[in-house]
mmCIF file of C-alpha atoms in Angstrom:
data_model
loop_
_atom_site.group_PDB
_atom_site.id
_atom_site.type_symbol
_atom_site.label_atom_id
_atom_site.label_comp_id
_atom_site.label_asym_id
_atom_site.label_seq_id
_atom_site.Cartn_x
_atom_site.Cartn_y
_atom_site.Cartn_z
ATOM 1 C CA MET Y 16 21.024 2.339 47.197
ATOM 2 C CA LEU Y 17 23.996 3.961 48.975
ATOM 3 C CA ASN Y 18 26.321 1.228 47.697
ATOM 4 C CA GLY Y 19 25.040 1.877 44.192
ATOM 5 C CA CYS Y 20 25.840 5.583 44.511
ATOM 6 C CA LEU Y 21 29.319 4.844 45.817
ATOM 7 C CA ARG Y 22 30.002 2.250 43.128
ATOM 8 C CA LEU Y 23 28.919 4.707 40.451
ATOM 9 C CA CYS Y 24 31.273 7.317 41.856
ATOM 10 C CA SER Y 25 34.137 4.819 42.009
ATOM 11 C CA THR Y 26 33.538 3.773 38.422
ATOM 12 C CA ILE Y 27 33.509 7.268 36.983
ATOM 13 C CA GLY Y 28 36.585 8.283 38.961
ATOM 14 C CA LYS Y 29 37.422 10.733 41.690
ATOM 15 C CA HIS Y 30 37.926 13.626 39.270
ATOM 16 C CA SER Y 31 34.357 13.291 38.031
ATOM 17 C CA CYS Y 32 33.048 13.160 41.595
ATOM 18 C CA ASN Y 33 34.905 16.372 42.388
ATOM 19 C CA LYS Y 34 33.318 17.892 39.292
ATOM 20 C CA ARG Y 35 29.881 16.869 40.505
ATOM 21 C CA LEU Y 36 30.568 18.563 43.846
ATOM 22 C CA ARG Y 37 31.646 21.849 42.281
ATOM 23 C CA PHE Y 38 28.510 23.553 43.641
ATOM 24 C CA ILE Y 39 30.244 23.462 47.037
ATOM 25 C CA GLN Y 40 33.305 25.446 45.919
ATOM 26 C CA ALA Y 41 30.987 27.776 43.989
ATOM 27 C CA LYS Y 42 29.082 28.345 47.278
ATOM 28 C CA GLU Y 43 25.817 27.390 45.610
ATOM 29 C CA ASN Y 44 22.884 25.633 47.215
ATOM 30 C CA LEU Y 45 21.572 22.201 46.373
ATOM 31 C CA ILE Y 46 17.897 21.913 47.255
ATOM 32 C CA LEU Y 47 16.197 18.527 47.234
ATOM 33 C CA THR Y 48 12.406 18.633 47.260
ATOM 34 C CA GLY Y 49 9.762 15.950 47.138
ATOM 35 C CA SER Y 50 7.167 14.040 49.075
ATOM 36 C CA PRO Y 51 8.086 12.218 52.294
ATOM 37 C CA GLY Y 52 9.830 8.919 51.687
ATOM 38 C CA THR Y 53 11.255 9.735 48.259
ATOM 39 C CA GLY Y 54 14.922 9.562 49.299
ATOM 40 C CA LYS Y 55 15.900 13.198 49.823
ATOM 41 C CA THR Y 56 17.749 12.482 53.078
ATOM 42 C CA HIS Y 57 19.428 9.462 51.522
ATOM 43 C CA LEU Y 58 20.600 11.462 48.532
ATOM 44 C CA ALA Y 59 21.804 14.377 50.696
ATOM 45 C CA THR Y 60 23.726 11.965 52.913
ATOM 46 C CA SER Y 61 25.335 10.402 49.835
ATOM 47 C CA VAL Y 62 26.433 13.840 48.607
ATOM 48 C CA GLY Y 63 27.868 14.556 52.056
ATOM 49 C CA PHE Y 64 29.698 11.236 52.123
ATOM 50 C CA GLU Y 65 31.261 11.894 48.726
ATOM 51 C CA ALA Y 66 32.296 15.373 49.856
ATOM 52 C CA CYS Y 67 33.971 13.843 52.931
ATOM 53 C CA LYS Y 68 35.850 11.418 50.700
ATOM 54 C CA THR Y 69 37.365 14.365 48.827
ATOM 55 C CA GLY Y 70 38.551 15.942 52.090
ATOM 56 C CA LEU Y 71 35.803 18.532 52.544
ATOM 57 C CA GLU Y 72 34.450 19.344 56.005
ATOM 58 C CA VAL Y 73 30.757 18.356 56.175
ATOM 59 C CA ARG Y 74 28.033 18.693 58.825
ATOM 60 C CA PHE Y 75 24.550 17.170 58.800
ATOM 61 C CA TYR Y 76 21.740 18.647 60.901
ATOM 62 C CA ARG Y 77 18.069 18.050 61.290
ATOM 63 C CA VAL Y 78 16.783 21.619 61.218
ATOM 64 C CA SER Y 79 14.727 21.088 64.376
ATOM 65 C CA ASN Y 80 17.886 20.103 66.309
ATOM 66 C CA LEU Y 81 19.933 22.938 64.835
ATOM 67 C CA VAL Y 82 17.264 25.526 65.690
ATOM 68 C CA GLU Y 83 16.996 24.161 69.220
ATOM 69 C CA SER Y 84 20.795 24.390 69.695
ATOM 70 C CA LEU Y 85 20.898 27.847 68.134
ATOM 71 C CA GLU Y 86 18.127 29.137 70.383
ATOM 72 C CA LYS Y 87 19.812 27.649 73.455
ATOM 73 C CA ALA Y 88 23.166 29.262 72.552
ATOM 74 C CA TRP Y 89 21.427 32.604 72.032
ATOM 75 C CA LYS Y 90 19.648 32.444 75.397
ATOM 76 C CA GLU Y 91 22.875 31.406 77.164
ATOM 77 C CA ASP Y 92 24.874 34.214 75.481
ATOM 78 C CA ARG Y 93 27.077 31.682 73.613
ATOM 79 C CA LEU Y 94 26.002 32.688 70.111
ATOM 80 C CA ALA Y 95 29.458 33.719 68.875
ATOM 81 C CA SER Y 96 30.912 30.404 70.007
ATOM 82 C CA PHE Y 97 28.085 28.497 68.337
ATOM 83 C CA GLN Y 98 28.472 30.422 65.072
ATOM 84 C CA SER Y 99 32.241 29.807 65.040
ATOM 85 C CA LYS Y 100 31.565 26.074 64.625
ATOM 86 C CA PHE Y 101 30.501 26.804 61.043
ATOM 87 C CA LYS Y 102 33.515 28.871 59.936
ATOM 88 C CA ASN Y 103 35.586 25.991 58.497
ATOM 89 C CA VAL Y 104 32.726 23.865 57.237
ATOM 90 C CA ASP Y 105 32.520 23.392 53.462
ATOM 91 C CA LEU Y 106 29.078 21.758 53.285
ATOM 92 C CA VAL Y 107 26.155 21.972 55.691
ATOM 93 C CA ILE Y 108 23.309 19.546 55.040
ATOM 94 C CA LEU Y 109 19.999 20.693 56.515
ATOM 95 C CA ASP Y 110 17.399 17.944 56.722
ATOM 96 C CA GLU Y 111 13.649 18.356 57.195
ATOM 97 C CA MET Y 112 13.653 22.078 56.459
ATOM 98 C CA GLY Y 113 10.174 23.534 56.608
ATOM 99 C CA TYR Y 114 8.838 21.164 59.254
ATOM 100 C CA VAL Y 115 9.729 23.495 62.118
ATOM 101 C CA PRO Y 116 8.114 26.885 62.716
ATOM 102 C CA PHE Y 117 10.682 29.545 63.650
ATOM 103 C CA THR Y 118 10.197 32.442 66.020
ATOM 104 C CA THR Y 119 11.206 35.772 64.491
ATOM 105 C CA GLU Y 120 14.379 35.892 66.614
ATOM 106 C CA VAL Y 121 15.464 32.364 65.735
ATOM 107 C CA ASP Y 122 14.597 32.947 62.089
ATOM 108 C CA GLU Y 123 17.019 35.889 61.960
ATOM 109 C CA LEU Y 124 19.730 33.973 63.826
ATOM 110 C CA PHE Y 125 19.327 30.903 61.620
ATOM 111 C CA TYR Y 126 19.834 32.806 58.389
ATOM 112 C CA GLN Y 127 22.839 34.662 59.832
ATOM 113 C CA LEU Y 128 24.623 31.310 60.193
ATOM 114 C CA PHE Y 129 24.794 30.871 56.455
#
């Protein structure tokens, strides 16, 4: 499937791919929803790969890992340093959102990142 996505993008040209990624420059969200196993992660990864090909800075996180790192940075008084990692990132892909319960503190910290 990934090869099919990349071939499609190659066939329609780089300019069209940039056009399809305009939600990034517009600072809009792309939300993929669906049942488990329907390809949301695959599609998000493909979008991230295409963004990388155009020179954008991209990060992919499983939300559970991101929350764990965020909470650890907060407890170790390294929050500012942790948050600075996101300053020059054009696209952040958050996978498996909604599977992890947040504490009130982490919930507030998480939404301050973005």
